[in-house]
Short mmCIF file of C-alpha atoms in Angstrom, two decimals:
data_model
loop_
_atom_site.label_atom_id
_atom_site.label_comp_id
_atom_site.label_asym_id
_atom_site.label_seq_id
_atom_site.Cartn_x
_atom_site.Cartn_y
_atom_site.Cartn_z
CA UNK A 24 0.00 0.00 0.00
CA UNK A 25 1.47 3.38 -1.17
CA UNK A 26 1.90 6.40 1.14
CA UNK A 27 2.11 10.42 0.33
CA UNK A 28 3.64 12.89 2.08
CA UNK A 29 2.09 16.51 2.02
CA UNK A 30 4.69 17.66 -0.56
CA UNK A 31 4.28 14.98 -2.84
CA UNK A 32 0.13 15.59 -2.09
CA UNK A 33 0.98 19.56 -3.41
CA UNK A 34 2.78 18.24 -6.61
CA UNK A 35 -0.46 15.64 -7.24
CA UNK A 36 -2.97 18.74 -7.34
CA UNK A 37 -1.25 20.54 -9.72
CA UNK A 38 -0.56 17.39 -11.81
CA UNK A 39 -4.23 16.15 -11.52
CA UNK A 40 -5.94 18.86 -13.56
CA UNK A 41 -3.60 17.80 -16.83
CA UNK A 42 -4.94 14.69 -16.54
CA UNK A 43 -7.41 12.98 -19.49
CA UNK A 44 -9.75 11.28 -19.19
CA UNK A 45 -11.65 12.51 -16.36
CA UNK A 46 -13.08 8.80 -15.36
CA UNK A 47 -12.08 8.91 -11.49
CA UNK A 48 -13.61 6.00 -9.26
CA UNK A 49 -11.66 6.78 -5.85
CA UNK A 50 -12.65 10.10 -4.94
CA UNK A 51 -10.16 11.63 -1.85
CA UNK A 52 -11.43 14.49 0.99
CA UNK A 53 -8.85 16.26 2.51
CA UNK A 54 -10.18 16.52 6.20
CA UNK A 55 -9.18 20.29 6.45
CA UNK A 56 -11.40 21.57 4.24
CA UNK A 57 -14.32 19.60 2.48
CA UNK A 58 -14.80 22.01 -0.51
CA UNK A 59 -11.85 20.88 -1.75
CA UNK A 60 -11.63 17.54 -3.67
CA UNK A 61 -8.89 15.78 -5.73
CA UNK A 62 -9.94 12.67 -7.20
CA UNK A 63 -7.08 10.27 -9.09
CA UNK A 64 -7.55 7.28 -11.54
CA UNK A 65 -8.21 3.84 -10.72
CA UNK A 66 -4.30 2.91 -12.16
CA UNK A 67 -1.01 3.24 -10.73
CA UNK A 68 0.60 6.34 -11.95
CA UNK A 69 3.80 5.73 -13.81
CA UNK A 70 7.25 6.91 -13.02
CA UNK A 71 7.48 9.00 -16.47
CA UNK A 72 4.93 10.99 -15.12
CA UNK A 73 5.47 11.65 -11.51
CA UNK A 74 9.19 11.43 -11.22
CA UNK A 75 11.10 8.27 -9.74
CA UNK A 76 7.74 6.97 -7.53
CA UNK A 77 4.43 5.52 -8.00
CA UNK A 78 1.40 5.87 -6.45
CA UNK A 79 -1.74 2.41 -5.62
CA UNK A 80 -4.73 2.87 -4.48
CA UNK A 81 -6.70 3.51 -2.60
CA UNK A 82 -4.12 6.03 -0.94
CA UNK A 83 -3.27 6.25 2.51
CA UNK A 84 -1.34 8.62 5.01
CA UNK A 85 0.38 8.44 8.14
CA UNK A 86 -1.40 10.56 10.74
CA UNK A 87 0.14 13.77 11.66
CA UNK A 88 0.31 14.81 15.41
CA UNK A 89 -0.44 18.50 16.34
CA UNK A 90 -0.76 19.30 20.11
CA UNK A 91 -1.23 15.90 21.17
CA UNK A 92 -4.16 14.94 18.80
CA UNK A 93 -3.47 12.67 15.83
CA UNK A 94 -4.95 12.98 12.51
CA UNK A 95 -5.15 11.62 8.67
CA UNK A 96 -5.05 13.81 6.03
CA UNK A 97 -6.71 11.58 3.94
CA UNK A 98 -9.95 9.72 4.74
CA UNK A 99 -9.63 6.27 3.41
CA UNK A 100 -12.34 4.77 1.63
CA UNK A 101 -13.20 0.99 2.21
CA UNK A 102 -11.27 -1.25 -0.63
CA UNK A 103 -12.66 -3.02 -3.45
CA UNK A 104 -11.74 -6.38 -0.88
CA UNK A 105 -13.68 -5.13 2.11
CA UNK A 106 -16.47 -4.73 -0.82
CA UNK A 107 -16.76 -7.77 -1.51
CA UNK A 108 -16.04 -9.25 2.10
CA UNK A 109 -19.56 -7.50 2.99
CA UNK A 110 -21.40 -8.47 -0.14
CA UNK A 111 -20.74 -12.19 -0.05
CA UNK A 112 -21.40 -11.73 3.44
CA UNK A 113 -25.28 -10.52 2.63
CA UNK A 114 -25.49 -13.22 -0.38
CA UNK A 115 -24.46 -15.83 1.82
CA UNK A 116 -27.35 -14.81 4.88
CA UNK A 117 -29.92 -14.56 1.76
CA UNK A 118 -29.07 -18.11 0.59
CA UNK A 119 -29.10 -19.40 4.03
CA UNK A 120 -32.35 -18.24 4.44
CA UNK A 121 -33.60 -19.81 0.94
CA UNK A 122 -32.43 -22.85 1.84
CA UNK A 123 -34.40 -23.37 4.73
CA UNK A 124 -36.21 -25.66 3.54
CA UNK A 125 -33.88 -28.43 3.67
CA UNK A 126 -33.80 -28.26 7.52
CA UNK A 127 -37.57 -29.19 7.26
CA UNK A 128 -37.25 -32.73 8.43
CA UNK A 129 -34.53 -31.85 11.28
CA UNK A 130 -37.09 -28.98 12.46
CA UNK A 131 -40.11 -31.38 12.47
CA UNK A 132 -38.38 -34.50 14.45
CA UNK A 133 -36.95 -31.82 16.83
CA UNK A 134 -40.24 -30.40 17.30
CA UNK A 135 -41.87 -33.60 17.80
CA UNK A 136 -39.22 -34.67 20.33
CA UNK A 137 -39.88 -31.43 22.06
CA UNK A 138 -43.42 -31.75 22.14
CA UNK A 139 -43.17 -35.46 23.78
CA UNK A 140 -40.44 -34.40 26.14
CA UNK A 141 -41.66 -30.68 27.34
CA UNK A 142 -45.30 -30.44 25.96
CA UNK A 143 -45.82 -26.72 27.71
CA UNK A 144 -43.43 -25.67 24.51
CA UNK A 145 -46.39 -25.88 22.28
CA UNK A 146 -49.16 -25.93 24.38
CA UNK A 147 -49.87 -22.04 24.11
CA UNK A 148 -50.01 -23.19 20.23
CA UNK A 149 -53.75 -23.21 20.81
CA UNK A 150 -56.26 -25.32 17.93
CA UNK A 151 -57.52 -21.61 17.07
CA UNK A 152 -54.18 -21.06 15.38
CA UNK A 153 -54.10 -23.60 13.52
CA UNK A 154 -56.04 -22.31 10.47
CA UNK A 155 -53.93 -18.91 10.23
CA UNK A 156 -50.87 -21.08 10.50
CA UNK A 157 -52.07 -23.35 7.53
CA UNK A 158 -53.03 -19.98 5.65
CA UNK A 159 -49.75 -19.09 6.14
CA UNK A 160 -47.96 -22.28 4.51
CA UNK A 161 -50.20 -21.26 1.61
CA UNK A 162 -49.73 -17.76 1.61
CA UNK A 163 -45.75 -18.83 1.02
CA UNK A 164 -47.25 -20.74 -2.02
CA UNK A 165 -49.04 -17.94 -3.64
CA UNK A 166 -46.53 -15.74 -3.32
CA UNK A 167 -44.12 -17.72 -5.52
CA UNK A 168 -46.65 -18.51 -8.75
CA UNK A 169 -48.80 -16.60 -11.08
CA UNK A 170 -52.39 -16.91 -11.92
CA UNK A 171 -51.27 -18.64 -15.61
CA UNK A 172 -50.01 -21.62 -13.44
CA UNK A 173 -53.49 -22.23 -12.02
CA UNK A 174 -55.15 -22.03 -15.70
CA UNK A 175 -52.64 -24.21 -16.73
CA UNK A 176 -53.72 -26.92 -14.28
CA UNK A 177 -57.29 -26.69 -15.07
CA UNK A 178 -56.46 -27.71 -18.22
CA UNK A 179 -55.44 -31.38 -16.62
CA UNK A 180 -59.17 -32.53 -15.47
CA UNK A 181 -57.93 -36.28 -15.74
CA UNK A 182 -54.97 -35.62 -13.35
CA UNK A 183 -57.20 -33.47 -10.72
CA UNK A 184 -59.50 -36.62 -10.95
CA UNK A 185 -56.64 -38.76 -10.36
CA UNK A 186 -56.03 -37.37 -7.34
CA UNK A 187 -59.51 -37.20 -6.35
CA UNK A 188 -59.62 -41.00 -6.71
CA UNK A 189 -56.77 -41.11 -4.52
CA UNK A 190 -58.12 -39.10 -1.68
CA UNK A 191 -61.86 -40.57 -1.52
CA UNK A 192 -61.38 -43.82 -2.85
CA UNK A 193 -58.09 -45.24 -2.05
CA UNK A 194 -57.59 -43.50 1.31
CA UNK A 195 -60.92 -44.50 3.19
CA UNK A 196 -60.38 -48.32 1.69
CA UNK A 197 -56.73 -48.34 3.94
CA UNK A 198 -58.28 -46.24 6.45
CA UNK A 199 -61.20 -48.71 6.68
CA UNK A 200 -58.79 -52.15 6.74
CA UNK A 201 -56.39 -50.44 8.93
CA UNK A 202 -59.53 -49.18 11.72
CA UNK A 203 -60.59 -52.62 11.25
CA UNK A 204 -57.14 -54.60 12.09
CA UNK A 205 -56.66 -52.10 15.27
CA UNK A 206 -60.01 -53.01 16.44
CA UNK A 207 -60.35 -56.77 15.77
CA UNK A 208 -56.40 -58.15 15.77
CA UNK A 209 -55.06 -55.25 18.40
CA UNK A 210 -58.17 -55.52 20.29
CA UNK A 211 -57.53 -51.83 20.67
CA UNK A 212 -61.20 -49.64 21.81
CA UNK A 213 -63.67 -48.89 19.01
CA UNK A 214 -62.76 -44.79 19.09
CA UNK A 215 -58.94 -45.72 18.01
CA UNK A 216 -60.12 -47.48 15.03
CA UNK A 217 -62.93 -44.74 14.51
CA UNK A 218 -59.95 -42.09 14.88
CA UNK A 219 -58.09 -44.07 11.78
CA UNK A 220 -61.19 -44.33 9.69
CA UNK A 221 -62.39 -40.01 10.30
CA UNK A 222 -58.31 -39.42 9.26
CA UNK A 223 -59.00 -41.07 6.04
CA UNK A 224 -62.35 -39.72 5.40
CA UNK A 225 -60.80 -35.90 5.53
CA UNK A 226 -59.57 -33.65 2.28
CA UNK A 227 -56.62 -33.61 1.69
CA UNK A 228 -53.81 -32.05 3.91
CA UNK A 229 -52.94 -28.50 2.45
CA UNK A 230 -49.16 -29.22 3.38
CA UNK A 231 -49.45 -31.49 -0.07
CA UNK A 232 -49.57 -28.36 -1.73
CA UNK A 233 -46.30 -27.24 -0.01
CA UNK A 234 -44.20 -30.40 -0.65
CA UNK A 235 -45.45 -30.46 -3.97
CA UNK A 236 -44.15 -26.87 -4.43
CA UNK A 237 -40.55 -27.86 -2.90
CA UNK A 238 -40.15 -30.82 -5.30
CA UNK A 239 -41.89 -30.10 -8.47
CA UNK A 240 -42.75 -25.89 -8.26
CA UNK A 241 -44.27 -26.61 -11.81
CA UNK A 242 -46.92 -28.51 -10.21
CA UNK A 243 -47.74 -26.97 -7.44
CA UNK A 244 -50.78 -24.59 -8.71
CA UNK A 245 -52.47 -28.87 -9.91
CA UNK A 246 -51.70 -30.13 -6.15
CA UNK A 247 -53.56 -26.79 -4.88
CA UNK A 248 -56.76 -27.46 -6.97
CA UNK A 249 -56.31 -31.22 -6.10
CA UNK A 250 -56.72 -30.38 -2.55
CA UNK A 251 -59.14 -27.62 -3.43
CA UNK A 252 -61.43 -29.77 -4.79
CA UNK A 253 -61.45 -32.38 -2.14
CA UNK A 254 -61.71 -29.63 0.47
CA UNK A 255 -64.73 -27.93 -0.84
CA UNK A 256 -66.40 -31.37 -1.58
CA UNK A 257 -65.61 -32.47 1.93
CA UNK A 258 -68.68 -31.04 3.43
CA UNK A 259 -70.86 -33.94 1.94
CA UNK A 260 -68.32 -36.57 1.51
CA UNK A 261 -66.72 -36.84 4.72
CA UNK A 262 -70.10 -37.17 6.61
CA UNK A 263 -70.85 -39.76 4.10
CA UNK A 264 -67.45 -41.72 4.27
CA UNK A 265 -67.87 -41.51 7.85
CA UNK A 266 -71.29 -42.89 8.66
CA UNK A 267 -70.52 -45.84 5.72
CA UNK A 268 -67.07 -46.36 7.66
CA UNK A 269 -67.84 -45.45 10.91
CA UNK A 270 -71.04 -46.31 11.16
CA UNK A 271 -72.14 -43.09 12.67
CA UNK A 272 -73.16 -39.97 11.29
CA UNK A 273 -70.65 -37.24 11.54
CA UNK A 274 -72.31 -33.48 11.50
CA UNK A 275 -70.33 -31.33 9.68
CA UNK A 276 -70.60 -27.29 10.12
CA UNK A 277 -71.08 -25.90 6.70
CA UNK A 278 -70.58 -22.34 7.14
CA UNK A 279 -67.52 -23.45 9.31
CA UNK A 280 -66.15 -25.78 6.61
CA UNK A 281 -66.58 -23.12 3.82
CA UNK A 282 -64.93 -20.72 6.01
CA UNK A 283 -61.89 -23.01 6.65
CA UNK A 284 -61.62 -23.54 2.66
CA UNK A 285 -61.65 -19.17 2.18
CA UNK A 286 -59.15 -18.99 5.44
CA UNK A 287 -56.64 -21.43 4.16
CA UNK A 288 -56.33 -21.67 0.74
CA UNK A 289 -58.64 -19.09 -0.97
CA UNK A 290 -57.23 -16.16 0.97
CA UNK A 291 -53.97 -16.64 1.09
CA UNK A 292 -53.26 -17.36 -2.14
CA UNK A 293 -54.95 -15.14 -3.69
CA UNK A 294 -53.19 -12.81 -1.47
CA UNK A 295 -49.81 -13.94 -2.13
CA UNK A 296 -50.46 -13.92 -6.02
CA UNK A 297 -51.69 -10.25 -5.71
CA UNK A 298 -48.92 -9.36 -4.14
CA UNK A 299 -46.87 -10.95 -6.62
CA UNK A 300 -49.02 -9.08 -9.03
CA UNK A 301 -49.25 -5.53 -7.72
CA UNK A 302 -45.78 -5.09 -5.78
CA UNK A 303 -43.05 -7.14 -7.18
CA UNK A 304 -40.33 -5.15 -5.45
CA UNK A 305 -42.28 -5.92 -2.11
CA UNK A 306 -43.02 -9.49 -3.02
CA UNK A 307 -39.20 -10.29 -4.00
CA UNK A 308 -38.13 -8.31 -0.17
CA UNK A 309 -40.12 -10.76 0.87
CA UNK A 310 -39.68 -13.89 -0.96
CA UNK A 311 -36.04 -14.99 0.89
CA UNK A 312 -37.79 -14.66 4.80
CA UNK A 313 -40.65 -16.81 3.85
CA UNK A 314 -38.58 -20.40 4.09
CA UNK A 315 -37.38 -19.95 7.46
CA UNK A 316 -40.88 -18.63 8.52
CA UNK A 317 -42.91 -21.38 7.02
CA UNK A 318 -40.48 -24.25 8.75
CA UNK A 319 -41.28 -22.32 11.87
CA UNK A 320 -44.99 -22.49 11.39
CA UNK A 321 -44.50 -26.08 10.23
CA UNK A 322 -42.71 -26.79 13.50
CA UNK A 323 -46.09 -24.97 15.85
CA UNK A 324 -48.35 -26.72 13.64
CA UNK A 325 -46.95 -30.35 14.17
CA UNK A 326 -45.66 -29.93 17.52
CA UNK A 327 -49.13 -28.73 19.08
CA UNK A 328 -51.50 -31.54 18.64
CA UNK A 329 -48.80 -33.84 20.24
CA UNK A 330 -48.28 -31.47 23.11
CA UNK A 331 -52.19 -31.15 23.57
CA UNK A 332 -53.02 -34.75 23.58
CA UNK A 333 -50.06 -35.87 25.06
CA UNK A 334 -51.63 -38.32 27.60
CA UNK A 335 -53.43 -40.83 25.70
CA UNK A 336 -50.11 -40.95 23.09
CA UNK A 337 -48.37 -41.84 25.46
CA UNK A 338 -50.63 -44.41 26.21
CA UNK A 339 -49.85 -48.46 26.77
CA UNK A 340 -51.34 -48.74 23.44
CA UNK A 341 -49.76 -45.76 21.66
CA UNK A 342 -46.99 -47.96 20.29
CA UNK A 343 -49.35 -49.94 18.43
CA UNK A 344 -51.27 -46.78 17.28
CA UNK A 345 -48.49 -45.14 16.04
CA UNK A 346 -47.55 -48.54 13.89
CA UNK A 347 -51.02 -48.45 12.37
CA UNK A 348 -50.47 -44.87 11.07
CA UNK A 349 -47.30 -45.21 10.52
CA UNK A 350 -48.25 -48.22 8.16
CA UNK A 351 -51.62 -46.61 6.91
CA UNK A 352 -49.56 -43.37 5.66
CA UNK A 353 -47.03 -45.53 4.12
CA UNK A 354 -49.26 -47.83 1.62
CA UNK A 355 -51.41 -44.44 0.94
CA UNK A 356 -47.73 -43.09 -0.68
CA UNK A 357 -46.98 -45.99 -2.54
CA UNK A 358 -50.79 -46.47 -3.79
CA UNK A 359 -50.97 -43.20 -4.88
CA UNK A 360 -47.52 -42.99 -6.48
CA UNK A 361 -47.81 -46.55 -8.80
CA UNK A 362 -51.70 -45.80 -9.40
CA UNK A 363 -50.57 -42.08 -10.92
CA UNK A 364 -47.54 -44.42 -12.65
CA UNK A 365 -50.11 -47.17 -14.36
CA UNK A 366 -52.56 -44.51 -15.95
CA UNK A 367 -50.73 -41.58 -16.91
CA UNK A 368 -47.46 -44.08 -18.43
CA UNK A 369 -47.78 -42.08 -21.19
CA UNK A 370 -47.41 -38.53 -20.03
CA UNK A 371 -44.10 -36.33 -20.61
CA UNK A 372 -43.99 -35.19 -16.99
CA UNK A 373 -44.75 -38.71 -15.64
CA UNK A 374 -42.59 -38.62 -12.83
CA UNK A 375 -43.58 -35.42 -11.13
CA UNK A 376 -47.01 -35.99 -11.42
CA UNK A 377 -46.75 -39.77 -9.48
CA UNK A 378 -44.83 -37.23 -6.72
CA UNK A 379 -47.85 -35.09 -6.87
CA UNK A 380 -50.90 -37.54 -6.17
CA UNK A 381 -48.45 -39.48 -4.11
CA UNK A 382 -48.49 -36.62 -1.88
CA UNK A 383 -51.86 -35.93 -1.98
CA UNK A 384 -52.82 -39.92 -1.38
CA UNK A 385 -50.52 -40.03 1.81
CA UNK A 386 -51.01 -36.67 3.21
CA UNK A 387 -54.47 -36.10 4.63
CA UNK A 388 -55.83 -32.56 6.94
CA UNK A 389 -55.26 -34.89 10.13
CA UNK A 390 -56.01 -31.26 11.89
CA UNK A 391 -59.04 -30.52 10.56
CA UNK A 392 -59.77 -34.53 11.53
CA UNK A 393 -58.78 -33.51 14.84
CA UNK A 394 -61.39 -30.60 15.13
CA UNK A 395 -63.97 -33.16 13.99
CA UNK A 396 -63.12 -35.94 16.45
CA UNK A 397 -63.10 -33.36 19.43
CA UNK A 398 -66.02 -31.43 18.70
CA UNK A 399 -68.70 -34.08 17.13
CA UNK A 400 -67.48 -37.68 19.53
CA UNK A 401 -67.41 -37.39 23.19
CA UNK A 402 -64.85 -40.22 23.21
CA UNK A 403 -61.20 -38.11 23.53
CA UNK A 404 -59.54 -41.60 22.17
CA UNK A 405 -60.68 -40.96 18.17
CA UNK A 406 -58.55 -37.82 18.58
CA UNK A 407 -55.31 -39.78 19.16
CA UNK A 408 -55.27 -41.20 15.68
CA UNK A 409 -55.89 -37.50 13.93
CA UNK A 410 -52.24 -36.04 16.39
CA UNK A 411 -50.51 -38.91 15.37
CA UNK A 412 -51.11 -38.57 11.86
CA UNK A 413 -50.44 -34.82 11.88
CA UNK A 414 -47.00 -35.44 12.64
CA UNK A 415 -46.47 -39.06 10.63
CA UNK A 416 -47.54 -37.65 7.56
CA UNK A 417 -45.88 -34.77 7.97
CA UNK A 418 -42.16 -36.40 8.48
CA UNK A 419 -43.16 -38.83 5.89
CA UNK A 420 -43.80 -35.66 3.27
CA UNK A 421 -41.03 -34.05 4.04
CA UNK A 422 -38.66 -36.58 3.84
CA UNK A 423 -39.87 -38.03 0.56
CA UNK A 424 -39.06 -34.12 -0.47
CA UNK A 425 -35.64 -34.54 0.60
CA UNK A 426 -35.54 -38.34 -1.35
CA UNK A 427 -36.86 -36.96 -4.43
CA UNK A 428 -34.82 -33.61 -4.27
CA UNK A 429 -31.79 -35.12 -4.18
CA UNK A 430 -32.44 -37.95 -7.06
CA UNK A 431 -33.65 -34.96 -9.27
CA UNK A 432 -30.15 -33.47 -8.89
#
């Protein structure tokens, strides 16, 4: 690093104004006097024009002391180095926070551990937020597509039916052979195998929409009409599913059910892609937080059922309940991914969509099953199966979005 003296800094002035062109990046203050400015080149000036030295920069002097005080007299301005230093610095915080997502799996098992261990961490996670914290997930969704993606997807009727199948027809046949087993080979009580048939009777889980967005983005806007569609249509076939599978008839508040569609995925998509729409600079501020948010709201949603019905999961017999849904979960996956494979063989994006109806075959809303079980059977066991399931299905999403992730790449 190069050093003036005040002499040499007298000679520079003079010398400055004969020099062409005028394209100065380092501007220099001298700290006695700020109207005065003398701003050099970005190169090294050579001997043949300065004499028998050379000059780098950015410059720097040694202080001068006057009456016991020190001081420069040149301010030094911060090096193309330290530049860069502080920008990869920012870029690498930014990236950190996009790639939250790939912590979803640790965050979930730690929050389930935490929930089991210390369930007063999640308790104050109350049911009431659960629908805002769903919204959420989706708003994260919205925010990251356009309104062409969802006409796009309309334009697949036989996939949206596919996954329709998958959700009323192959679900509630494993949720009804799995209620039956715990009941009649576990000689576990009638509500746990009631619990395993209401999970199966339930729309599908909007989280679907979320995995399907981490490992096909493409796809995402089909998976939220998917679960759309078996949402709005719950309100006649899950009471129907219910009393053929459960044998009892399962009221179902309308106004509340249609509200719980407009909270969680209406809204907040819309939302999301209006925001998108209207304030792009906003949206894109935004954009890099939302990962790290949305595993924390993951992480409240998952650990809170646990923490609330933490006595009867842990249970004598919530081993054997957490095999059942453990098992139920898994053959819902794999039925959903080789039914997609059989009947759309043919299709260019084959693959992605067997992920996508996989995920919305294994994942159900084991929350909103929760709600039901609590408020319409006075039996607290058939909401057991529904807070297991919430955090099964959950793990078992997540990690099939790590899986399929990291074959992709």
């Amino acid at each position: 690093m190069g050093v003036i003296s005040p002499i040499e800094t007298l000679f520079l002035k003079s010398h400055h104004r004969l020099l062409q062109p005028r394209d100065y990046s380092y501007p220099v203050v001298l700290n006695n006097t700020r109207r005065h400015f003398a701003s050099f080149p970005r190169n090294s000036f050579s001997s043949s024009s300065l004499g028998s030295f050379s000059v780098e920069f950015p410059l720097r002097s040694n202080p001068i002391t006057q009456n016991g005080k020190s001081s420069y007299h040149w301010r030094r301005y911060v090096s193309e180095s330290d530049t860069n230093e502080m920008y990869h610095k920012k870029v690498s915080i930014m990236e950190t926070l996009k790639q939250a997502n790939s912590y979803i799996p640790h965050a979930i098992l730690s929050s389930t551990i935490l929930a089991l261990l210390y369930p007063p961490s999640f308790t104050w996670f109350k049911p009431r937020y659960f629908v805002p914290g769903l919204g959420f997930m989706m708003f994260a969704v919205g925010i990251n597509s356009n309104e062409r993606d969802f006409l796009e997807a309309l334009k697949r009727p036989d996939a949206i039916f596919a996954g329709y199948i998958g959700q009323y027809l192959i679900k509630p046949l494993l949720g009804y052979i799995f209620g039956l087993i715990a009941v009649s080979l576990f000689n576990l009580p009638t509500s746990i195998g009631a619990g395993i048939m209401l999970v199966s009777c339930v729309s599908g889980a909007q989280l679907s929409n979320y995995t399907t967005f981490l490992t096909d983005p493409s796809l995402a806007p089909l998976s939220i009409v998917m679960t759309s569609v078996s949402t709005a249509t719950a309100v006649l076939v899950t009471p129907m599913l219910s009393l053929l599978l459960i044998g009892t008839k399962l009221p179902v508040d309308v106004i509340g059910m249609i509200s719980s569609i407009l909270q969680v995925v209406v809204t907040p998509i819309a939302a999301g892609l209006l925001l998108n729409r209207l304030f792009p600079r906003l949206s894109n501020a935004i954009k890099p937080f939302l990962p790290a948010l949305t595993v924390i709201d993951m992480c409240c949603c998952i650990g809170a059922p646990l923490a609330l019905n933490i006595d009867s999961i842990l249970s004598p017999f919530g081993a054997t309940i957490l095999f059942l849904v453990v098992t139920f979960h898994l053959l819902a996956f794999v039925a959903g991914y080789f039914f997609t494979g059989f009947f759309f063989s043919k299709a260019p994006d084959v693959k992605a969509l067997q992920r996508t109806i996989s995920y919305e075959t294994g994942m159900q809303s084991s929350l909103l099953a929760l709600a039901l079980a609590t408020k319409f059977f006075q039996d607290p066991l058939v909401g057991v199966p529904p807070a297991i399931s919430t955090v099964v299905m959950s793990l078992m999403g997540v990690s099939l979005v790590t899986i399929w992730k990291n074959r992709k790449e």
